[in-house]
XYZ file of C-alpha atoms in Angstrom:
572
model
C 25.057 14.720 28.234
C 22.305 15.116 25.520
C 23.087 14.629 21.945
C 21.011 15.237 19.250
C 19.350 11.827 17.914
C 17.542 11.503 14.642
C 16.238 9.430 11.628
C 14.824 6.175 12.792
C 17.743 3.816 12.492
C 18.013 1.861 15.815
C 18.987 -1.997 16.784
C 15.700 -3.154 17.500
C 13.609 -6.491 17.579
C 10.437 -8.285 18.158
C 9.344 -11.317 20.473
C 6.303 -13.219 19.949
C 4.951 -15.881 22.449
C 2.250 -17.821 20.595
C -1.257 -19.465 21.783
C -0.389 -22.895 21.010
C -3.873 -25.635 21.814
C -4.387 -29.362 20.397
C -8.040 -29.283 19.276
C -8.210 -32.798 19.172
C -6.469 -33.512 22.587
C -7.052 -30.122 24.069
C -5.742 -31.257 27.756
C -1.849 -31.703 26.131
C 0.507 -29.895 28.093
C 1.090 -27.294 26.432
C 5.192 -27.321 26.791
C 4.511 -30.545 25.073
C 3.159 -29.095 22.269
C 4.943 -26.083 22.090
C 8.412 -28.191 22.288
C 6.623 -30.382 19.186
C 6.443 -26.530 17.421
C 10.396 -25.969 18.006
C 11.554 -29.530 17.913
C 9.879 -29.419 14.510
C 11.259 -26.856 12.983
C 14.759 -27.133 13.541
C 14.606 -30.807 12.285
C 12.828 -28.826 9.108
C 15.451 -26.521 8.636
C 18.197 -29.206 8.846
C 16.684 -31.154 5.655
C 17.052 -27.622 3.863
C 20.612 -27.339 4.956
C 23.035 -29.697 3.073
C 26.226 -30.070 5.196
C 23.775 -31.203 8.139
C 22.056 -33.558 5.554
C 25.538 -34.880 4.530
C 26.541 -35.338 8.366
C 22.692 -37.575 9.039
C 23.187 -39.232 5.600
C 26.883 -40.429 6.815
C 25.802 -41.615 10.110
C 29.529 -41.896 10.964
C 28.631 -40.158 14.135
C 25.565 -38.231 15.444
C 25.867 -34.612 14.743
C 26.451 -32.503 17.469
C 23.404 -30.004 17.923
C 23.413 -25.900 18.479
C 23.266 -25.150 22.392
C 21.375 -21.988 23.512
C 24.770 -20.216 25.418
C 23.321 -18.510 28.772
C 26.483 -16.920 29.066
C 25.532 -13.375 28.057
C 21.848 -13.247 30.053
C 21.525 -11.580 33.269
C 17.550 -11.127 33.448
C 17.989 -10.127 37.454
C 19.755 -7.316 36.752
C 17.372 -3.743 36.621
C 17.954 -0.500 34.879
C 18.546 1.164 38.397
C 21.335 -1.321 39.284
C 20.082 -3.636 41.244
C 20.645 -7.365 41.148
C 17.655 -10.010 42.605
C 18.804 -12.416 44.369
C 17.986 -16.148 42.643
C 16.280 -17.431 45.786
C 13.907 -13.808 45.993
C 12.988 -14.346 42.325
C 9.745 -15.774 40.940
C 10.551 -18.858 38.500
C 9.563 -17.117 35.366
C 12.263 -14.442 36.059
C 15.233 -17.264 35.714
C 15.437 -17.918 32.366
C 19.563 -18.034 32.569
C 19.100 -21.132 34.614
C 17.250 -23.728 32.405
C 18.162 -26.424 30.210
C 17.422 -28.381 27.492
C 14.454 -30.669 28.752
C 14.674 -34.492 28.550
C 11.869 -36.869 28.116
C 11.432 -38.008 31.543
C 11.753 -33.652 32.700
C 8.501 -32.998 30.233
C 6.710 -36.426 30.827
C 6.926 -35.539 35.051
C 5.631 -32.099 34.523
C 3.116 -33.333 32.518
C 1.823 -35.570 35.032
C 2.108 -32.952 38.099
C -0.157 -30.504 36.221
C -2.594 -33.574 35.730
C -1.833 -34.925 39.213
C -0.689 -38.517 38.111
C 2.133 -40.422 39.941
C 4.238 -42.054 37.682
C 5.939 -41.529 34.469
C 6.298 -44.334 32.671
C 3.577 -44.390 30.737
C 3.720 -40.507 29.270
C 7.375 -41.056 28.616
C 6.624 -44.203 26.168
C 4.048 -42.434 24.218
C 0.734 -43.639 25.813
C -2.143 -41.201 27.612
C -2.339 -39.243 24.432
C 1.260 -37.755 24.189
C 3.551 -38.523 20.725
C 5.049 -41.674 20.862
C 7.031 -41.800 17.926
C 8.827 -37.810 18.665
C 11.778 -38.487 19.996
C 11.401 -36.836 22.819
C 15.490 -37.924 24.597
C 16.490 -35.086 21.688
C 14.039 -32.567 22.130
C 15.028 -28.903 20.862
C 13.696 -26.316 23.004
C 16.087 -23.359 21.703
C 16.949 -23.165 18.333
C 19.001 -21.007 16.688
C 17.422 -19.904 12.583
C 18.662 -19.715 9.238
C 17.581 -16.150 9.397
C 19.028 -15.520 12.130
C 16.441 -15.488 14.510
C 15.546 -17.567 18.182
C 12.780 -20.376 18.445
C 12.536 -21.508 21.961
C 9.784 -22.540 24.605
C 9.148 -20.137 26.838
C 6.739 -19.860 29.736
C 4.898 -23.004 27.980
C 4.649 -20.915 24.753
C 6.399 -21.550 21.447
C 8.055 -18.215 21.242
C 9.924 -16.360 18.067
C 12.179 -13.638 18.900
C 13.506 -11.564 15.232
C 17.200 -11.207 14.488
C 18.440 -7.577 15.465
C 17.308 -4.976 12.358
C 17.845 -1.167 12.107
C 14.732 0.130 11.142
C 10.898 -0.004 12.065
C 10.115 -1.802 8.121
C 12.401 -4.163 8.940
C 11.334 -4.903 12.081
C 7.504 -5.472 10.985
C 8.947 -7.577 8.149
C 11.129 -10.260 9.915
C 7.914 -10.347 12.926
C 6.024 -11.711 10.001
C 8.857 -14.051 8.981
C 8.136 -15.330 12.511
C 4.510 -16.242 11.875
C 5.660 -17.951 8.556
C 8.445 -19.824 10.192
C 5.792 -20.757 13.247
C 2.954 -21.987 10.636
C 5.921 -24.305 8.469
C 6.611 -26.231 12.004
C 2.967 -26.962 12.645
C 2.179 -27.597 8.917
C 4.987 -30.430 9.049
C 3.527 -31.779 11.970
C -0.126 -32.070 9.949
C 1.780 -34.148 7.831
C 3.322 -36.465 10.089
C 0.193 -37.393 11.776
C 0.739 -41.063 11.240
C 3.424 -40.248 13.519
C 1.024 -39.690 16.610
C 1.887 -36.076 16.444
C -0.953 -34.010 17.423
C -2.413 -31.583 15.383
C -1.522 -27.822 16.636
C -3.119 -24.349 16.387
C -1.006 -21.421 16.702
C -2.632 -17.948 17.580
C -0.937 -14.701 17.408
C -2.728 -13.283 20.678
C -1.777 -12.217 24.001
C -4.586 -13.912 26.432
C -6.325 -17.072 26.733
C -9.169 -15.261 28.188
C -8.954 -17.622 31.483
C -7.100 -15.021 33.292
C -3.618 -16.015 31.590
C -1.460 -13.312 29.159
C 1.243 -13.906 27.272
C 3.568 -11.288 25.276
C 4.520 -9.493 22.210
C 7.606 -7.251 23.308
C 9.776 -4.929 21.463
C 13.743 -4.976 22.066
C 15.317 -1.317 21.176
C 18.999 -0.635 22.364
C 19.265 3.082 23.584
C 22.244 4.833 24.884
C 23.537 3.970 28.705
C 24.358 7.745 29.275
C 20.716 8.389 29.621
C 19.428 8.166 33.203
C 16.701 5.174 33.207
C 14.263 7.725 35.402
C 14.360 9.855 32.253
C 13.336 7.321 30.206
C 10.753 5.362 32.611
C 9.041 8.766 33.020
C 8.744 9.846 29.403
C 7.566 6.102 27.977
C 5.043 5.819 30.807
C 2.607 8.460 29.429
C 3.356 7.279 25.754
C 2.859 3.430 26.180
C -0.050 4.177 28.510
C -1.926 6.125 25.337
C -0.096 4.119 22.110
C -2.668 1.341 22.413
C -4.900 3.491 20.164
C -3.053 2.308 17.245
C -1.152 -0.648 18.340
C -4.252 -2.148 20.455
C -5.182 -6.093 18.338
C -8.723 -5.790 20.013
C -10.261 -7.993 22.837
C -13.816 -9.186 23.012
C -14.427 -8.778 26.674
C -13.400 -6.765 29.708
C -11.451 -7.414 32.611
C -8.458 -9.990 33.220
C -10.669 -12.805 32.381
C -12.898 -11.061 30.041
C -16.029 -11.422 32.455
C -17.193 -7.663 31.652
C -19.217 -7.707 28.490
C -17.580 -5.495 25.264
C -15.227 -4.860 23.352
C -11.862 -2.879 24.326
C -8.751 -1.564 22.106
C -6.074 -3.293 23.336
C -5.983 -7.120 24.317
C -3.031 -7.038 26.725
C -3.536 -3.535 28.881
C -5.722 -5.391 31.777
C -2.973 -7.858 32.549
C -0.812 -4.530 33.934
C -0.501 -3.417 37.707
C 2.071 -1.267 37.843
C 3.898 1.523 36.298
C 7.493 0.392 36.710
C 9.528 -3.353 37.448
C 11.474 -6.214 36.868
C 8.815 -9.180 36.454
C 7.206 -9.752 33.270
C 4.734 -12.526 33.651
C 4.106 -11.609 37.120
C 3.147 -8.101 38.574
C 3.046 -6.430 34.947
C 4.791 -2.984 35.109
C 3.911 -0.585 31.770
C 8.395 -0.030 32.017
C 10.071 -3.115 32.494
C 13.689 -2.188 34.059
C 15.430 -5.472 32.951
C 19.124 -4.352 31.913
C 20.344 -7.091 29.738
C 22.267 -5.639 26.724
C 23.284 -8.461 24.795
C 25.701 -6.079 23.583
C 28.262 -3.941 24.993
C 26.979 -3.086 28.704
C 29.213 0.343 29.097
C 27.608 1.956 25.923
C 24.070 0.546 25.523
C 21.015 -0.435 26.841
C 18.235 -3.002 25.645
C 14.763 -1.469 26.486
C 12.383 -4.661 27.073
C 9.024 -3.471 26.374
C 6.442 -5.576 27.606
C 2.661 -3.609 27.167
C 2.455 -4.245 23.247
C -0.524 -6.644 21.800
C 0.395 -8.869 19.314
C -0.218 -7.454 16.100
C -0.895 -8.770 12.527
C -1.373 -6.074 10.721
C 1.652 -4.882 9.224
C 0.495 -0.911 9.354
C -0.069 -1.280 13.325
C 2.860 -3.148 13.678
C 4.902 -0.158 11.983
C 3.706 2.452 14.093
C 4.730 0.099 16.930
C 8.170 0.331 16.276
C 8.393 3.177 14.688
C 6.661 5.998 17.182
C 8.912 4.617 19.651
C 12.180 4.972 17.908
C 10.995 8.571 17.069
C 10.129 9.109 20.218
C 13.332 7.120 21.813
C 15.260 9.844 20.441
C 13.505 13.012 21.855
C 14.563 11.251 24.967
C 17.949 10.640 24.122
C 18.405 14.131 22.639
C 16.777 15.670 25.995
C 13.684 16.952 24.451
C 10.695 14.817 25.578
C 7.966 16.894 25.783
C 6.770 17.423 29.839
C 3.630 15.828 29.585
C 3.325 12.822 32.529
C 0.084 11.251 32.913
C -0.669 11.331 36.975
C -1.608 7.468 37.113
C -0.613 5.057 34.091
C -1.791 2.041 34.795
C -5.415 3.000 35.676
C -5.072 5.489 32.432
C -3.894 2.017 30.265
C -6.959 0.352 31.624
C -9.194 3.135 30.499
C -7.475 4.029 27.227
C -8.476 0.241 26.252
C -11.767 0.502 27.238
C -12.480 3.771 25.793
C -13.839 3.185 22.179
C -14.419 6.635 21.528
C -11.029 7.880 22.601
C -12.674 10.426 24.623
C -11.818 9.857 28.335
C -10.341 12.170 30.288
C -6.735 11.785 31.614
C -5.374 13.280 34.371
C -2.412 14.752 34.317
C 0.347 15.382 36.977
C 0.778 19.221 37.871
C 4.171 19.542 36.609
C 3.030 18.497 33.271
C 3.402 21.637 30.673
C 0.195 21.695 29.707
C -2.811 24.356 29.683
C -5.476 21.876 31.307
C -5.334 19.207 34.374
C -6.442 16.670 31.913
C -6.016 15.009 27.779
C -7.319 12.409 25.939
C -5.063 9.731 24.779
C -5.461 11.242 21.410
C -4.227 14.664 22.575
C -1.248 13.277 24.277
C -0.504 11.254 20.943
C -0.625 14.415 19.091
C 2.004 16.061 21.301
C 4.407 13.465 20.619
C 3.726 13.409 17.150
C 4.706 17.514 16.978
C 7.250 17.008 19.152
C 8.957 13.978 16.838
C 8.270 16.391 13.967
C 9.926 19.815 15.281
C 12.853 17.686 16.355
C 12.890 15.247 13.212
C 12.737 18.288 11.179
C 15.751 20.525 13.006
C 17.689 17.242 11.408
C 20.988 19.266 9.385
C 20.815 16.542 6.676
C 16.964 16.657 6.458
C 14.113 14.050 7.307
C 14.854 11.055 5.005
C 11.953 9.641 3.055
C 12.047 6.503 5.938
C 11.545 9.099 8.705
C 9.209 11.084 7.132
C 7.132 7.534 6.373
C 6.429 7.368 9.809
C 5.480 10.691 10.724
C 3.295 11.142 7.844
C 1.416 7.728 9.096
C 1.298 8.895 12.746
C -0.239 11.965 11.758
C -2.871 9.869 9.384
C -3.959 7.514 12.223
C -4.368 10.258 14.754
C -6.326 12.821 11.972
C -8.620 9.377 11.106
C -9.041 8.351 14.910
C -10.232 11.684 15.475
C -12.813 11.603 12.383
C -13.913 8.155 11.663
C -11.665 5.381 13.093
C -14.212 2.908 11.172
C -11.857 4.215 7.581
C -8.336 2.438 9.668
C -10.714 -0.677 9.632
C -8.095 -2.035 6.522
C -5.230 -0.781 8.443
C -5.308 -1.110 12.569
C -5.737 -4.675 13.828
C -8.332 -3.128 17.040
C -10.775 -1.602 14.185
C -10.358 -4.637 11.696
C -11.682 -6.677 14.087
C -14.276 -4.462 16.004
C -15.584 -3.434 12.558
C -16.097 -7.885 12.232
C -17.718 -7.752 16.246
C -19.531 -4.600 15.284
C -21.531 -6.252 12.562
C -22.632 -9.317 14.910
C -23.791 -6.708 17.098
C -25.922 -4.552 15.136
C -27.727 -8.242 14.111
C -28.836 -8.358 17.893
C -25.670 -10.820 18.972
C -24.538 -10.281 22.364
C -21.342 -9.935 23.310
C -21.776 -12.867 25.639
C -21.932 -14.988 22.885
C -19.602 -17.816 22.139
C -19.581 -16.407 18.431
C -17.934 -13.208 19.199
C -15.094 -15.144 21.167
C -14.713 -17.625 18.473
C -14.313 -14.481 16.111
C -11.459 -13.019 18.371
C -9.827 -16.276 18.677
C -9.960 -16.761 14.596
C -8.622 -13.240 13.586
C -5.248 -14.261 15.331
C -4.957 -17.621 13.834
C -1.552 -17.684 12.132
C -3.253 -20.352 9.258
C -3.307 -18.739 6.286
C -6.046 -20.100 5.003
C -8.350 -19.823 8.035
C -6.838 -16.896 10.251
C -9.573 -13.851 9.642
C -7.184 -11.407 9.457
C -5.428 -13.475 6.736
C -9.072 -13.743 4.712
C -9.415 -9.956 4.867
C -5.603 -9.881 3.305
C -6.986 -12.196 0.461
C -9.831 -10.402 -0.029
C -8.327 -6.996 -0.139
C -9.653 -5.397 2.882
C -6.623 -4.951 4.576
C -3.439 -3.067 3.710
C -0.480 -4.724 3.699
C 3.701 -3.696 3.497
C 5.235 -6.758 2.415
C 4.232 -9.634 -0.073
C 3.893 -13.046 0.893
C 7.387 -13.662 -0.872
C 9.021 -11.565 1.356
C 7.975 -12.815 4.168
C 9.225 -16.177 3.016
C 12.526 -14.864 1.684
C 12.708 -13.082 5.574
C 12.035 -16.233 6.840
C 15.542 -18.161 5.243
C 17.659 -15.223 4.854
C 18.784 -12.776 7.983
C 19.137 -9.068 7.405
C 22.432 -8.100 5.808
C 23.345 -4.770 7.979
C 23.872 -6.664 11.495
C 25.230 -9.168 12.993
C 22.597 -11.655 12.691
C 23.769 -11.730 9.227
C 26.406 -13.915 10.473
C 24.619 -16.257 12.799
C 22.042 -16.952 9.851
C 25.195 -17.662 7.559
C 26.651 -19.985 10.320
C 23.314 -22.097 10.639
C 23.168 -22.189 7.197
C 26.788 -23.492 6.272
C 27.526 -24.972 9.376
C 25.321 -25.990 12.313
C 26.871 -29.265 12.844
C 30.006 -27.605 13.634
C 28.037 -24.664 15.972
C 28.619 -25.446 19.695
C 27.141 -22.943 21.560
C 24.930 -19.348 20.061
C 23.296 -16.583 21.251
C 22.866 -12.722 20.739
C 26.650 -11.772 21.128
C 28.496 -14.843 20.671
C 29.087 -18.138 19.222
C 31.537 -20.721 19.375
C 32.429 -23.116 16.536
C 34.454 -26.544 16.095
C 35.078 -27.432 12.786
C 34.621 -30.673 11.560
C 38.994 -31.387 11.773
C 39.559 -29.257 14.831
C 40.060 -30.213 18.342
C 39.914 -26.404 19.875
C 36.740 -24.534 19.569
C 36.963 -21.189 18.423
C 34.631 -18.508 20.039
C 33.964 -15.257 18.795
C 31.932 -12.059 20.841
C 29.731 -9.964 19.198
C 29.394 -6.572 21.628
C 28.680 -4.609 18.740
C 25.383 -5.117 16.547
C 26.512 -3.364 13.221
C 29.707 -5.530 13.221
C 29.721 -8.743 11.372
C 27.736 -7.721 8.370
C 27.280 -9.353 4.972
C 29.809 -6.802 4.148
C 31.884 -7.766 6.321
C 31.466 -11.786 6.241
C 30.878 -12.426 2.507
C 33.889 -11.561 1.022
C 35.748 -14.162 3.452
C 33.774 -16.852 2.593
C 35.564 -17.697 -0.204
C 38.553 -18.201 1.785
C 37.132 -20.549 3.895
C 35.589 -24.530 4.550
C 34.454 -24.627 8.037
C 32.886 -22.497 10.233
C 36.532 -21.776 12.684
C 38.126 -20.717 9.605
C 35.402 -17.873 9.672
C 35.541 -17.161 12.956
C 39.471 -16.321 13.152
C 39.865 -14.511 9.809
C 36.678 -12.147 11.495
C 38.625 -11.540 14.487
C 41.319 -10.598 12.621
C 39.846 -7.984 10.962
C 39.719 -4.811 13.133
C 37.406 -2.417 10.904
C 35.793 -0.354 13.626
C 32.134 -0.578 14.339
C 29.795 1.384 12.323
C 28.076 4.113 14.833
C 24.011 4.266 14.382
């Protein structure tokens, strides 16, 4: 059953749900303001695009927008094979089942969080909502130039990344996110004559009133593996992970009511070690079995216990530990090490600043002692990644041995003096800021320190902290600012986002419905739509579309000559 897996080329992806707050109307409902974020955008990219400028400029006849296509989601359906029923689901869990939101749908939910009767008065602009938005076309999914999704989720403007193949990638078109998220609120600044309110963004995970919201990973493994062996294996490495991929929190607890300072910023919202909910109930392994891709060979592992990070070096052992370590599992040599209780060893992994406490392990775990410090347990999945990485009959490639050789880094400086990963690990960046406060006799209690966690997730630019260590040179980065801008417009070339970003950018009058693994087109002279699936990632590449594009005027044309051509998929 086991094949050997190596290198750390993968389908992967990133989702980031954003703090979104009005700070001059801070009581707007925040689906409000976080449809304002998407609405925004798409309008932005349609002034870049010219055959949608040519349609608008016409005004023959109103273009017909990009639908979000459900078609493909299945978000009751678990790893173990199990379906929820609709009616025994929480809300949050049916994402398959909503719609695009009209004025009078946002204007009455508006008013039952505020406990108003009526609606007239929200839906013609007055109580302090926009006015002059039009709120009867509202976007709240949009499909990107890049390739990527902008949608509202949870009452959160939320970015998910096209589909990439390695961990560089990955960190790279994350930050096209938080480039794409500060153009939308920067064009609202500027139509403030408009009534528009002006909106913050943060790139956090808690609002430190009790209330989390996510930064997940996407990686598609192989369907042949049983989920129990991966559930048990990821369990004791997310639990631990945190040490490098933890953003920081000032405070302790769910609602920060414990004075400090803890690693991670997301690991108290998590209850238990394995489920299906993700805003509710937290599991560390979320079993959700929704592919977007072929279902009978792959896999999509949702993972849910990430923070949000900024910096580019945490972010890349983020994705890139896991892929390494996704493949010991799917080449059947995880190491046996199982942590006895994960969530209670998340929670004190966070808190423990001196990476020092004590695990306990379960008895069946190969190891010499009945307990390890997250830093031990990182170490054995480091040398395990590197005995298998290394047995590799073509050799570690220079990408590969990146992230080992980075792994191994962190782990040597966490052991030494985690203050010298203070221009590399979001969690240090910003304790090293809290630390200073301290030593000056500032409490933790004090509104200062919260304002300073708040600030170093600020997507601005030229007010996020993190971004003022950037400009001052005090933190590392991977990528210049003009390629996260170039990531932002342009999708990656080696999957098949390449072609959704090509279609949006040609064509997204003539798009009818998109998502993951399929689209369906009209062109502008057609009656018939033409609809093309997209099982396989690595298909419809710039490879594979460009040289067809001569060949063509609308986006049907495409479409057909693609499913035409039967070049097999290329295998990972």
């Amino acid at each position: 059953m086991f094949q050997p897996v190596y290198g750390i080329h993968r389908i992967m992806g990133a989702e980031t749900e954003y703090g979104v707050i009005s700070p001059d109307a801070p009581d707007t409902n925040p689906t409000i303001l976080s449809a304002i974020v998407v609405n925004t955008y798409e309008k932005l990219e349609a002034k870049r695009t010219e055959s949608l400028r040519r349609t608008i400029e016409n005004n023959a006849q109103e273009a017909q927008r990009t639908r979000w296509s459900t078609e493909s989601e299945s978000p009751l359906t678990d790893a173990f094979g199990h379906t929820v029923k609709e009616q025994e689901a929480h809300a949050s869990q049916l994402t398959h089942t909503r719609r695009e939101l009209t004025s009078e749908d946002i204007a009455l939910e508006a008013l039952r969080e505020a406990g108003i009767d009526g609606s007239q008065e929200l839906i013609h602009g007055r109580g302090g909502y926009p006015e002059r938005l039009d709120w009867d076309r509202v976007t709240m999914n949009a499909m990107l130039a890049n390739g990527a999704r902008l949608y509202v989720d949870h009452a959160h403007p939320e970015y998910s990344s096209p589909e990439v193949l390695t961990p560089l990638q990955a960190v790279l078109y994350d930050a096209a996110g938080d480039k794409i998220a500060y153009d939308s609120i920067t064009e609202v600044a500027q139509h403030s004559n408009d009534n528009l309110p002006a909106i913050k963004l943060y790139k956090n995970n808690t609002d430190s009133k009790g209330q989390s919201y996510g930064a997940h990973e996407n990686y598609l493994i192989s369907r042949d593996i049983p989920f129990e062996d991966v559930a048990s294996t990821l369990l004791t490495f997310f639990a631990t992970r945190i040490i490098y991929t933890g953003a920081g929190r000032v405070g302790i607890g769910v609602n920060g009511e414990i004075p400090g300072f803890q690693i991670s910023s997301r690991a108290d919202f998590f209850e238990r070690p394995v489920g299906l909910e993700t805003t509710i109930r937290r599991p560390i392994v979320n079993t959700r079995d929704e592919p977007h891709a072929n279902s009978e060979r792959y896999r999509r592992l949702h993972v849910i216990p990430a923070d949000a990070n900024l910096s580019h070096y945490s972010n890349l052992l983020k994705f890139g530990t896991a892929t390494l370590v996704l493949n010991l599992i799917e080449s059947g040599r995880a190491p046996n090490l199982h942590i006895a209780d994960p969530v209670t060893a998340l929670h004190t992994t966070s808190h423990d600043l001196l990476l020092s406490a004590q695990l306990p392990l379960t008895e069946n775990s190969d190891s010499t002692t009945k307990f390890a410090t997250a830093l031990e347990i990182q170490r054995a999945y480091l040398n395990a990644c590197k005995s298998h990485e290394q047995e590799n009959p073509t050799g570690v490639d220079n990408d590969t041995q990146q992230i080992l050789a980075l792994w191994e880094e962190t782990l040597d400086a966490l052991e030494t003096n985690p203050l010298a990963l203070a221009d590399r690990l979001d969690w240090v960046a910003k304790y090293a800021l809290v630390s200073s406060y301290v030593a000056k006799g500032v409490p933790y209690t004090d509104a200062k320190l919260k304002a300073l966690d708040i600030h170093y997730a600020d997507i601005d630019p030229t007010r996020g902290l993190y971004h003022r260590l950037v400009a001052r040179g005090r933190m590392r980065t991977l990528f210049t600012s003009q390629d996260i801008e170039d990531a932002a417009r342009t999708p990656p070339s080696d999957t098949r986002a390449y072609l959704r970003g090509t279609l949006m950018s040609r064509w997204p009058d003539e798009i009818i419905g998109i998502n993951w693994d399929t689209v369906s087109c009209r062109g502008r002279y057609s009656h018939e739509l033409t609809r093309l699936a997209m099982p396989e990632p690595t298909r419809y590449t710039q490879s594979e579309v460009d040289p067809l594009l001569p060949r063509v005027t609308h986006s049907d044309e495409l479409l057909q000559l693609l499913q035409q051509n039967t070049t097999p998929h290329k295998d990972l």
